Coordinates of C-alpha atoms and ligand atoms in Angstrom, one line a residue:
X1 CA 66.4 12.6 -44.1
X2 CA 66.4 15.7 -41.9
X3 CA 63.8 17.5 -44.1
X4 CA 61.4 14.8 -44.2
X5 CA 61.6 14.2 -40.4
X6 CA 61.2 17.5 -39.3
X7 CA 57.8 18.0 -42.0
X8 CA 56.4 14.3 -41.5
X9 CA 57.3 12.1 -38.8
X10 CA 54.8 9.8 -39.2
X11 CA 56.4 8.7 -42.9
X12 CA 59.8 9.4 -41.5
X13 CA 59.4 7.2 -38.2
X14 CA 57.9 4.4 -40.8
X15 CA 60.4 4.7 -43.1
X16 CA 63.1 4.4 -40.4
X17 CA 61.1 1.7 -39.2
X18 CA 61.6 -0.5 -42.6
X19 CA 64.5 0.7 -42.8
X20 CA 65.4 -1.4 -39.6
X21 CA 64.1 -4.4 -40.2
X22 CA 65.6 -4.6 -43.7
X23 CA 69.0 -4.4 -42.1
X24 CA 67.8 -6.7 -39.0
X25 CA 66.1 -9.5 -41.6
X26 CA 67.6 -11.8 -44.5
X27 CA 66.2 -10.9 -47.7
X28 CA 65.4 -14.3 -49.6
X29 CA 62.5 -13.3 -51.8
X30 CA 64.4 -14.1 -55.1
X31 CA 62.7 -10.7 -57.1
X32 CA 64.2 -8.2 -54.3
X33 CA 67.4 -7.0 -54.1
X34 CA 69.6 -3.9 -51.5
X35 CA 69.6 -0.5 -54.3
X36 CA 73.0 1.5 -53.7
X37 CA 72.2 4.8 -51.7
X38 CA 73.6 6.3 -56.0
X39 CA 70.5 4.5 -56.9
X40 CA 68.2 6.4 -53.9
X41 CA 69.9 9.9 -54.2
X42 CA 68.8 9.9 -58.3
X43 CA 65.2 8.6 -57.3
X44 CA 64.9 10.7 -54.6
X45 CA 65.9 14.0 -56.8
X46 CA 63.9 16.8 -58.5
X47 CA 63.8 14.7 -61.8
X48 CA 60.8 13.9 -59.9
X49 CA 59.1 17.5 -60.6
X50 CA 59.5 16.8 -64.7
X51 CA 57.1 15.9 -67.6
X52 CA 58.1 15.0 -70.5
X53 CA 55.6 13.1 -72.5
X54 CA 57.4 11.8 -75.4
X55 CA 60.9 10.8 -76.1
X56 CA 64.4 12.6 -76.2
X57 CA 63.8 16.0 -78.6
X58 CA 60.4 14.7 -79.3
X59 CA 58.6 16.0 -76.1
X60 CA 55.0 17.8 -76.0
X61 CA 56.7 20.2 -73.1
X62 CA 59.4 22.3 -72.6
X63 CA 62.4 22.5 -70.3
X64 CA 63.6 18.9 -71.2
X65 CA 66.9 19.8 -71.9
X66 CA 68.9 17.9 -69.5
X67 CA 65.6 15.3 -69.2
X68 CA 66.7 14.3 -72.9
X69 CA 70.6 14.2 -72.1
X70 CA 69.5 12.0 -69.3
X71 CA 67.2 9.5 -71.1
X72 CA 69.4 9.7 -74.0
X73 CA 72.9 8.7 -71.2
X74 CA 70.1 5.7 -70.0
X75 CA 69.1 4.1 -73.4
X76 CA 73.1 4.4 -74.1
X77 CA 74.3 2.1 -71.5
X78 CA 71.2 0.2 -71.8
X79 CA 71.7 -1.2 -75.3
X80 CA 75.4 -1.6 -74.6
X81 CA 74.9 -3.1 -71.7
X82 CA 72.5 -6.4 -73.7
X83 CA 74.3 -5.4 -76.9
X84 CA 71.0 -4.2 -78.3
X85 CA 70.2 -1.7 -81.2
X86 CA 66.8 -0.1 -79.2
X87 CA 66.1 0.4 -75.6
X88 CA 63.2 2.0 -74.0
X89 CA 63.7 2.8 -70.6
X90 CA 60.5 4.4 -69.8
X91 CA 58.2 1.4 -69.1
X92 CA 56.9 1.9 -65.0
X93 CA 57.5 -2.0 -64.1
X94 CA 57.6 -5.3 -65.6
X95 CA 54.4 -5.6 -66.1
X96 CA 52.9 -2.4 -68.1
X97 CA 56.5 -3.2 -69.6
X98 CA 54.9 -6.9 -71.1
X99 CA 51.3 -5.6 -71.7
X100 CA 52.8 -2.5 -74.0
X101 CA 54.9 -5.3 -75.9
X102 CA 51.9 -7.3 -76.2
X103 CA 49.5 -4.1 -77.6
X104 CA 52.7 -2.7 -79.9
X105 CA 52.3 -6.1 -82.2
X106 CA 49.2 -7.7 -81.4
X107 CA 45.6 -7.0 -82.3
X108 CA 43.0 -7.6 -79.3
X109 CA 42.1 -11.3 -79.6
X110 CA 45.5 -12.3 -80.9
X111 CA 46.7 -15.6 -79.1
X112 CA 49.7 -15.3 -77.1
X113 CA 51.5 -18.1 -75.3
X114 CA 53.6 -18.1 -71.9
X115 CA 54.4 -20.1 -69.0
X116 CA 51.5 -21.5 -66.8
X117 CA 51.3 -19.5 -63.1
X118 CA 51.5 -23.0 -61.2
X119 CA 55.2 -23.9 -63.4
X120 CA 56.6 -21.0 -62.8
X121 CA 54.9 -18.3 -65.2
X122 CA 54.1 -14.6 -64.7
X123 CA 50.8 -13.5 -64.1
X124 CA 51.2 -10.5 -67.2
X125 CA 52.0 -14.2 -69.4
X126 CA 48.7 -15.2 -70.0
X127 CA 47.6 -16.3 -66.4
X128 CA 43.5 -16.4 -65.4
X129 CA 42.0 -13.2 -64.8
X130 CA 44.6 -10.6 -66.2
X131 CA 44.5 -7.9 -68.6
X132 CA 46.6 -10.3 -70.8
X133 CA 44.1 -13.1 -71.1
X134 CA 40.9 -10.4 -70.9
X135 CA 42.2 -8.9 -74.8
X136 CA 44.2 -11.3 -75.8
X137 CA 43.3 -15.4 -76.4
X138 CA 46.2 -17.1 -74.0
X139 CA 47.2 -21.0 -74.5
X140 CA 49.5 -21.8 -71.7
X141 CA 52.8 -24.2 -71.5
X142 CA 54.0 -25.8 -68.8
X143 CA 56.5 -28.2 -66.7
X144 CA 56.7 -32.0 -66.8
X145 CA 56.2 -33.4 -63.3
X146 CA 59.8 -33.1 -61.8
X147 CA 58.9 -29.3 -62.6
X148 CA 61.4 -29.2 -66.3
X149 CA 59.8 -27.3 -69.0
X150 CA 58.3 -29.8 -70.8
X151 CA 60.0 -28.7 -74.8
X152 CA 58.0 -30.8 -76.5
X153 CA 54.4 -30.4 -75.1
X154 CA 55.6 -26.4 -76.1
X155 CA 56.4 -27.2 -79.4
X156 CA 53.1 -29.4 -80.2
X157 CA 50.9 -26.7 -78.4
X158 CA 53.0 -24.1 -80.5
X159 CA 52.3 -26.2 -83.8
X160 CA 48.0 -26.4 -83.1
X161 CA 47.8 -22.7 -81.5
X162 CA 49.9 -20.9 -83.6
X163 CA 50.5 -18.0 -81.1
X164 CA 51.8 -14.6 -82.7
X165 CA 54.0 -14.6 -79.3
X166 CA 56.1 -16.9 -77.4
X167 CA 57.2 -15.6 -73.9
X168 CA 60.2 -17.4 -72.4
X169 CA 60.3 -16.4 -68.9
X170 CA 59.5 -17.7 -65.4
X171 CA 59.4 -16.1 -61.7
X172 CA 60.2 -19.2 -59.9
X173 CA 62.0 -21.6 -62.3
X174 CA 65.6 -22.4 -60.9
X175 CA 67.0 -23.6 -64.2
X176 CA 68.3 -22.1 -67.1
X177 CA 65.5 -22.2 -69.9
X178 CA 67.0 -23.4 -73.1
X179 CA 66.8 -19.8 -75.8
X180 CA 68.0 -21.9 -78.4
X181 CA 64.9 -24.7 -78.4
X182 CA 62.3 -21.7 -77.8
X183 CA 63.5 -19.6 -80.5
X184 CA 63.5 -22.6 -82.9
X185 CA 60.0 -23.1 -81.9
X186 CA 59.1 -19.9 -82.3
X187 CA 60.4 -19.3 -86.0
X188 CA 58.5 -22.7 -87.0
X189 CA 55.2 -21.1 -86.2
X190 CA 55.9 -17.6 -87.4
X191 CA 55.8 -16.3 -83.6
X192 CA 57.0 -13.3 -82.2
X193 CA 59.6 -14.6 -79.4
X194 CA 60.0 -12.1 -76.2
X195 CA 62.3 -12.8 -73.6
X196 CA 61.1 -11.6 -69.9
X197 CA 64.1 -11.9 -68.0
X198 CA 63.3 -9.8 -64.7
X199 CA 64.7 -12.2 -62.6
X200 CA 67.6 -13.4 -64.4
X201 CA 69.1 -9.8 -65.8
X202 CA 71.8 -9.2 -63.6
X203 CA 72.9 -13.1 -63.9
X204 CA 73.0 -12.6 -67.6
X205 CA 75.0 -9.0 -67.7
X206 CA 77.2 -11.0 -64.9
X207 CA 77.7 -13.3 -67.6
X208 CA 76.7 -16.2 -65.1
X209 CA 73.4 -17.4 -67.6
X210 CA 73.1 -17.5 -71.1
X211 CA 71.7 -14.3 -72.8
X212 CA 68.4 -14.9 -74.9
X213 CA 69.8 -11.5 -76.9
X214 CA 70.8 -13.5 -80.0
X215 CA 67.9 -15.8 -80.0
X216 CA 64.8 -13.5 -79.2
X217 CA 63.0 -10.6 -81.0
X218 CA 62.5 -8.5 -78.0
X219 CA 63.2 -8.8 -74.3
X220 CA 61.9 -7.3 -71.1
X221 CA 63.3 -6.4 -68.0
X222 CA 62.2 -5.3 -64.4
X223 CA 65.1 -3.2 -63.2
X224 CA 65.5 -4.0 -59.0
X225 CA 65.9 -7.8 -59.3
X226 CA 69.2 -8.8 -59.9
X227 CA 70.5 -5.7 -61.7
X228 CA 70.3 -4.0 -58.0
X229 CA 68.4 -0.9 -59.7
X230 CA 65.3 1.4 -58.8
X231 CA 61.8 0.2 -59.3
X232 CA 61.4 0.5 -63.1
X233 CA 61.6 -1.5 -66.6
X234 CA 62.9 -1.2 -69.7
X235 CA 62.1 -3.0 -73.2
X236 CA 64.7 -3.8 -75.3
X237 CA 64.6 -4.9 -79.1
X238 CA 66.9 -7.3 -80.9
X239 CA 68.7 -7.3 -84.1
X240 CA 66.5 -10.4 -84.7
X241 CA 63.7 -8.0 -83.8
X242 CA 64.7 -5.9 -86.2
X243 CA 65.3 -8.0 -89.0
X244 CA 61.9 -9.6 -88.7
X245 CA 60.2 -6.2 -88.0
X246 CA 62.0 -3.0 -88.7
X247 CA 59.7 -0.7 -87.0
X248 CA 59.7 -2.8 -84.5
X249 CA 61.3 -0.9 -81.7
X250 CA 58.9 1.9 -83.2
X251 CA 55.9 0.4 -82.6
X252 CA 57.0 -0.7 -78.9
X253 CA 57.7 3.1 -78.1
X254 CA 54.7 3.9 -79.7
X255 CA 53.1 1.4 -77.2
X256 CA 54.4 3.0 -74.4
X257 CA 53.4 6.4 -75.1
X258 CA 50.4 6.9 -76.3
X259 CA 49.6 3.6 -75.7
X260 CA 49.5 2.8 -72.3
X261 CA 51.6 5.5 -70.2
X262 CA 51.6 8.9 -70.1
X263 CA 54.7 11.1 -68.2
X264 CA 57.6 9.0 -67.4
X265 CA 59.2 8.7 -64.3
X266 CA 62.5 10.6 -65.2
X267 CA 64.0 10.0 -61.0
X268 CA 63.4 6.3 -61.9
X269 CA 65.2 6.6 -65.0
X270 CA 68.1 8.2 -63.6
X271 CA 68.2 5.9 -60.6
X272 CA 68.0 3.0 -63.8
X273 CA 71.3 4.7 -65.3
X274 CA 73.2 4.4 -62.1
X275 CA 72.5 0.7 -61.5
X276 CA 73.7 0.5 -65.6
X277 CA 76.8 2.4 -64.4
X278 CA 77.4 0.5 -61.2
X279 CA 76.3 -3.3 -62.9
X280 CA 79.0 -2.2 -66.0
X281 CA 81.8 -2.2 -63.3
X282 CA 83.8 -5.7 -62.7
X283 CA 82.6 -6.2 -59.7
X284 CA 79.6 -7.1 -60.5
X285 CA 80.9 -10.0 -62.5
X286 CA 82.2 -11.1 -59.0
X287 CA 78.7 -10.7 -57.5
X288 CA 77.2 -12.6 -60.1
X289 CA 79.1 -15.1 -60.0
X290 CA 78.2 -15.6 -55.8
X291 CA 74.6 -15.5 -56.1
X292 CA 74.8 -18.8 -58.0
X293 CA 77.1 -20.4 -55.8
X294 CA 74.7 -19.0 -52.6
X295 CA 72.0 -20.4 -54.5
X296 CA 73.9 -24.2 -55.5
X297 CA 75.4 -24.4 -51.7
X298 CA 71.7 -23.1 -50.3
X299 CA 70.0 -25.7 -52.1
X300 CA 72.6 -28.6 -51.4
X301 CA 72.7 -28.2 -47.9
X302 CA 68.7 -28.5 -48.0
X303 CA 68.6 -31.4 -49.8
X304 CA 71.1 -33.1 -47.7
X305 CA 69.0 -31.7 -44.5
X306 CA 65.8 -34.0 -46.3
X307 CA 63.8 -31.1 -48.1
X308 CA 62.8 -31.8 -52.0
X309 CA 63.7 -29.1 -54.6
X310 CA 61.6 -28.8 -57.5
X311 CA 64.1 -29.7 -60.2
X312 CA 65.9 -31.3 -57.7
X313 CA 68.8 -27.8 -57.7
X314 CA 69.2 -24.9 -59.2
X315 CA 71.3 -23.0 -62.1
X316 CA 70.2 -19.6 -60.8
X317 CA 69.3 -17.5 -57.5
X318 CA 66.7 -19.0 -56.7
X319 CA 65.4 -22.4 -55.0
X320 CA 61.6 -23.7 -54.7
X321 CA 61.5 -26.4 -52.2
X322 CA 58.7 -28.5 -52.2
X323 CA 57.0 -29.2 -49.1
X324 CA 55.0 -32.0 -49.4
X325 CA 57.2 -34.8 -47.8
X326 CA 57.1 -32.3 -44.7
X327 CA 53.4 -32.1 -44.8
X328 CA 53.3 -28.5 -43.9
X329 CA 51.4 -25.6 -46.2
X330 CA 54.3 -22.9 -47.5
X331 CA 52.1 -20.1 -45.5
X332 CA 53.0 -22.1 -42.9
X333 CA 56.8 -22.1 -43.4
X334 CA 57.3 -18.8 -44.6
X335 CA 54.9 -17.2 -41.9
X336 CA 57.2 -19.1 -39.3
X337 CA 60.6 -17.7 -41.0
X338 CA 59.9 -14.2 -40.9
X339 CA 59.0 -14.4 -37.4
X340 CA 63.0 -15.9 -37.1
X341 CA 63.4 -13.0 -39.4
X342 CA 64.5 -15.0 -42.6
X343 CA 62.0 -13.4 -45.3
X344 CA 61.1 -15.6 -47.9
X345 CA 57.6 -16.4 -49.9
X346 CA 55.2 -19.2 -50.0
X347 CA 54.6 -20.6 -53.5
X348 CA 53.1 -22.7 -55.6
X349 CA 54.9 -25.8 -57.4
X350 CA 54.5 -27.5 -60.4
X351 CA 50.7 -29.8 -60.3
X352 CA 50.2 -28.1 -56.6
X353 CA 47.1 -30.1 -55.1
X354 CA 46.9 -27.0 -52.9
X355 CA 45.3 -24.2 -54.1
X356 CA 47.1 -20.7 -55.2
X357 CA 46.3 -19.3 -51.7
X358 CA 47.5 -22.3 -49.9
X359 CA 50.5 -24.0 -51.9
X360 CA 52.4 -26.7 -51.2
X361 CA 56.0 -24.8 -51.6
X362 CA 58.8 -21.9 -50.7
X363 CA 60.7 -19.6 -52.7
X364 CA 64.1 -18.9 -51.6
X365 CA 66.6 -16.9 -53.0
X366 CA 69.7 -15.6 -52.8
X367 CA 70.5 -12.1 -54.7
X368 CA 69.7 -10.1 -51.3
X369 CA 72.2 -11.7 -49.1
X370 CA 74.6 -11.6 -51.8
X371 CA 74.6 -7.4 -51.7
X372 CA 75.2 -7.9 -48.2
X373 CA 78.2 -10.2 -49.0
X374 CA 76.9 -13.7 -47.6
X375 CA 79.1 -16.6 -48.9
X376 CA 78.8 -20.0 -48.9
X377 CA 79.2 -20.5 -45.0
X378 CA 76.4 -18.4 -44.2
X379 CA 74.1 -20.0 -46.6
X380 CA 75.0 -22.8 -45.2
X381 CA 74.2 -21.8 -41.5
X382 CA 70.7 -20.2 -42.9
X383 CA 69.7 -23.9 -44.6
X384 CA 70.4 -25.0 -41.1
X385 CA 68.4 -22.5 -39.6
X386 CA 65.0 -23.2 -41.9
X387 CA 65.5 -26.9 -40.9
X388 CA 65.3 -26.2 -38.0
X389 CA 62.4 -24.3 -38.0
X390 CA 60.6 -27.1 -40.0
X391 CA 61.0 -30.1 -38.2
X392 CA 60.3 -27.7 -34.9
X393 CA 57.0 -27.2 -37.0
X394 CA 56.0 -30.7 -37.4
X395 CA 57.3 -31.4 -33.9
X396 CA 54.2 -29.0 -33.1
X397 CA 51.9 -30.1 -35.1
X398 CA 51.7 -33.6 -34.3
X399 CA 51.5 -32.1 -30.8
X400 CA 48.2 -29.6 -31.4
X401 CA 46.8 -32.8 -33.9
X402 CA 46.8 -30.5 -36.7
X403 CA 45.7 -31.6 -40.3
X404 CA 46.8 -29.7 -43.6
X405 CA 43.2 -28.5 -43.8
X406 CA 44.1 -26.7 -40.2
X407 CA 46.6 -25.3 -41.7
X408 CA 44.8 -22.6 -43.8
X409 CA 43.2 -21.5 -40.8
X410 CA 44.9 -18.1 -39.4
X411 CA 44.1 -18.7 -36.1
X412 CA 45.4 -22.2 -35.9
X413 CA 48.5 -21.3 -38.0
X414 CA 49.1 -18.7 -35.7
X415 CA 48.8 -21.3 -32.8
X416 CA 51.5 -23.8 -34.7
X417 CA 53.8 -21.1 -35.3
X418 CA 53.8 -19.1 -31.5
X419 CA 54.0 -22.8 -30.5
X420 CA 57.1 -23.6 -31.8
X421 CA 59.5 -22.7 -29.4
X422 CA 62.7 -22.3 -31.0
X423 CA 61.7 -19.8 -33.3
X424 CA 62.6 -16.7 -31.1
X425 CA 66.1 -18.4 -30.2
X426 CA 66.5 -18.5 -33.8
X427 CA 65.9 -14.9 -34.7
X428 CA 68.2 -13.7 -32.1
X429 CA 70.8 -15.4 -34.5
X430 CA 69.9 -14.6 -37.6
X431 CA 70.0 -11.0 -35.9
X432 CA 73.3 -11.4 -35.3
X433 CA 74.4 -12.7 -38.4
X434 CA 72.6 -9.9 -40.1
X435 CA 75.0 -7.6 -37.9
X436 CA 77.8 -9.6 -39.4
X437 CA 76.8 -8.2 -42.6
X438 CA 75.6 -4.7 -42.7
X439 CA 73.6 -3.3 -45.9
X440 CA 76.2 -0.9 -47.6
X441 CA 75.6 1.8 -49.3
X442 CA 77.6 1.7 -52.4
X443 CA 78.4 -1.4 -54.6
Ligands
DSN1 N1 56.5 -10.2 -58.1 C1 57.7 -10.7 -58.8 C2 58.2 -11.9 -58.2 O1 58.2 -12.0 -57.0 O2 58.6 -12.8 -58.9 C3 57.4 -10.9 -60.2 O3 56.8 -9.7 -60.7

């Protein structure tokens, strides 16, 4: 970065600055993942520089020669990659990718039915306050109490609501959601089904989670999750999705542009079509494969340390621990772990009686240590670490006589957590394990 230091220091110093504690900290949030620097040379490059309204030789500007070759290289090993006929790689994250879906085969008003936020769901599903409940007419599904999608309460809500869409998707469910029971429920009411898999991609092309491909009429995908790509999206339709709509993959480009975008972010793209490149290689398989086993021996060693899992495990990356038995808030916990440098999220669980702000639980995940090649030992050592940390917390706060309540106080939290002595002495090891493990440049 020798130009951008020598023209701004202040962004390069910052930069260098994240930079650090990225390689100095355990990535746990489940949705971020270590890019190659392939993926950062293509997203830093002069594709930046380019518009190109439009699609490959249908653009309203010249000098797209190479722009097309590129898009046209993208879509490729995108539809071969999900065994797709249609790909559109131009959506600018997951969610203009969903809302563009939504306004490609909906009319305003139309009901649409996903996931609840406090089971799991995505806000761009249907949740309170977003564009997707403002213009559309959202009935929500949800978990049972032990936090399983509850199939049945889908298929009655299904039967009374008739939505025009069914999303399957979740951002903090650790199971496998069952393509076969949505799609059935989906073709009884005449619904659209559309898969969001953001989280779960790179699991499915690692062949380590069933693909909803044969199931669904269209799927959607963030692109730096799991697949370990730029920021980006990309929409892909079905040859279900055909079959029920044959313009369907027309209208969702349509959708895109005009609809709801207008240039597309061509460095993005081509950073997109070198994760493709780099996820199609075998190795990835291999990686796959280890982010489930992190996440299985992760959430074992919790358990057996006395924390509850929603679910009680996980099939995927991903754990949510439920933090009620250890009376503790999860802005409490995580706020505490990323001073020991362990980066996770708080989060809500299934019937929280703690508000959105303040929930009752933590998201862990596993994709992010996994670039860095973490096995099973390591996760074990970092399950030991957050116990730690925990019962050090409560140690503390039966010492300041601190309720819950207390706890969504700043200034108190921050007394509980600079009061708990042993969380320095733990980031000094997590430092050093993080040493262990550098964050490589190539995959
Ligand atoms: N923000 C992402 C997550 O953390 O799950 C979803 O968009």
């Amino acid at each position: 970065m020798k130009n951008l230091k020598k023209t701004d220091p202040a962004i390069y110093q910052l930069i260098n600055k994240e930079n650090k504690r990225q390689a100095d900290t355990l990535m746990m949030i489940p949705s971020e993942n270590i890019a190659s620097k392939a993926v950062e040379e293509a997203m830093g490059s002069c594709l930046g520089n380019k518009y190109g309204e439009g699609y490959p030789n249908r653009r309203y500007y010249q000098g797209n020669e190479y722009i097309d070759q590129l898009e046209e290289l993208v879509i490729e090993r995108a539809k071969k990659m999900f065994s797709v006929p249609a790909a559109n790689v131009q959506p600018l994250s997951g969610s203009p990718a969903n809302f563009a879906v939504y306004t490609a085969i909906l009319a305003p008003g139309d009901t649409i039915m996903g996931l609840n936020l406090s089971s799991g769901g995505h806000l761009t599903h249907g949740a309170p306050f977003t564009a997707s409940s403002k213009y559309f007419r959202s009935v929500q599904y949800g978990t049972n109490k032990d936090g399983w999608i509850d199939y049945d309460g889908l298929r009655k809500l299904a039967k009374k609501e008739k939505p025009k869409i069914i999303i399957a998707s979740t951002t903090s469910y650790a199971r496998f959601l069952e393509w076969k029971k949505f799609s059935e429920i989906a073709e009884n009411v005449g619904a659209y089904l559309m898969a969001d898999i953001a989280h779960i991609a790179g699991l499915i092309v690692a062949g380590v989670y069933p693909s909803p491909v044969p199931y669904v009429h269209i799927v959607t995908t963030t692109t730096h999750k799991t697949l370990r790509g730029p920021r980006g999206a990309m929409i892909l339709t079905t040859v279900k999705g055909l079959k029920k709509d044959p313009d369907l993959a027309k209208k969702i480009d349509k959708a895109i542009i005009p609809g709801i975008q207008g240039g597309p972010h061509f460095n993005n793209i081509a950073g997109i079509g070198v994760a493709l490149y780099e996820d199609s290689n075998a190795k990835f398989k291999t990686y796959g494969r280890q982010i489930i086993k992190n996440a299985r021996i992760l959430a074992e060693t919790l358990k057996k340390h006395g924390f509850n899992l929603v679910t009680g495990g996980t099939d995927s990356h991903l754990v949510l621990v439920d933090l009620r038995n250890k009376e503790l808030l999860g802005n409490t916990v995580a706020e505490a772990c990323d001073l020991a440098k362990i980066v996770l999220n708080r989060n809500g669980i299934p019937f929280d009686p703690n508000p959105p702000f303040y929930p009752s639980g933590v998201r862990l995940g596993t994709p992010g240590l996994t670039s860095r090649n973490m096995k099973e030992k390591e996760m074990r050592d970092i399950a030991g670490f957050i116990t730690k940390i925990v019962s050090a917390l409560q140690k503390t706060k039966t010492k300041l006589k601190l309720s819950l309540e207390d706890e969504k106080n700043k200034d108190k939290r921050h007394a509980l957590v600079s009061q708990t002595r042993i969380i320095p002495i733990i980031a000094k090891q997590v430092k050093a394990l993080c040493k262990k493990f550098p964050i490589k440049d190539s995959y």
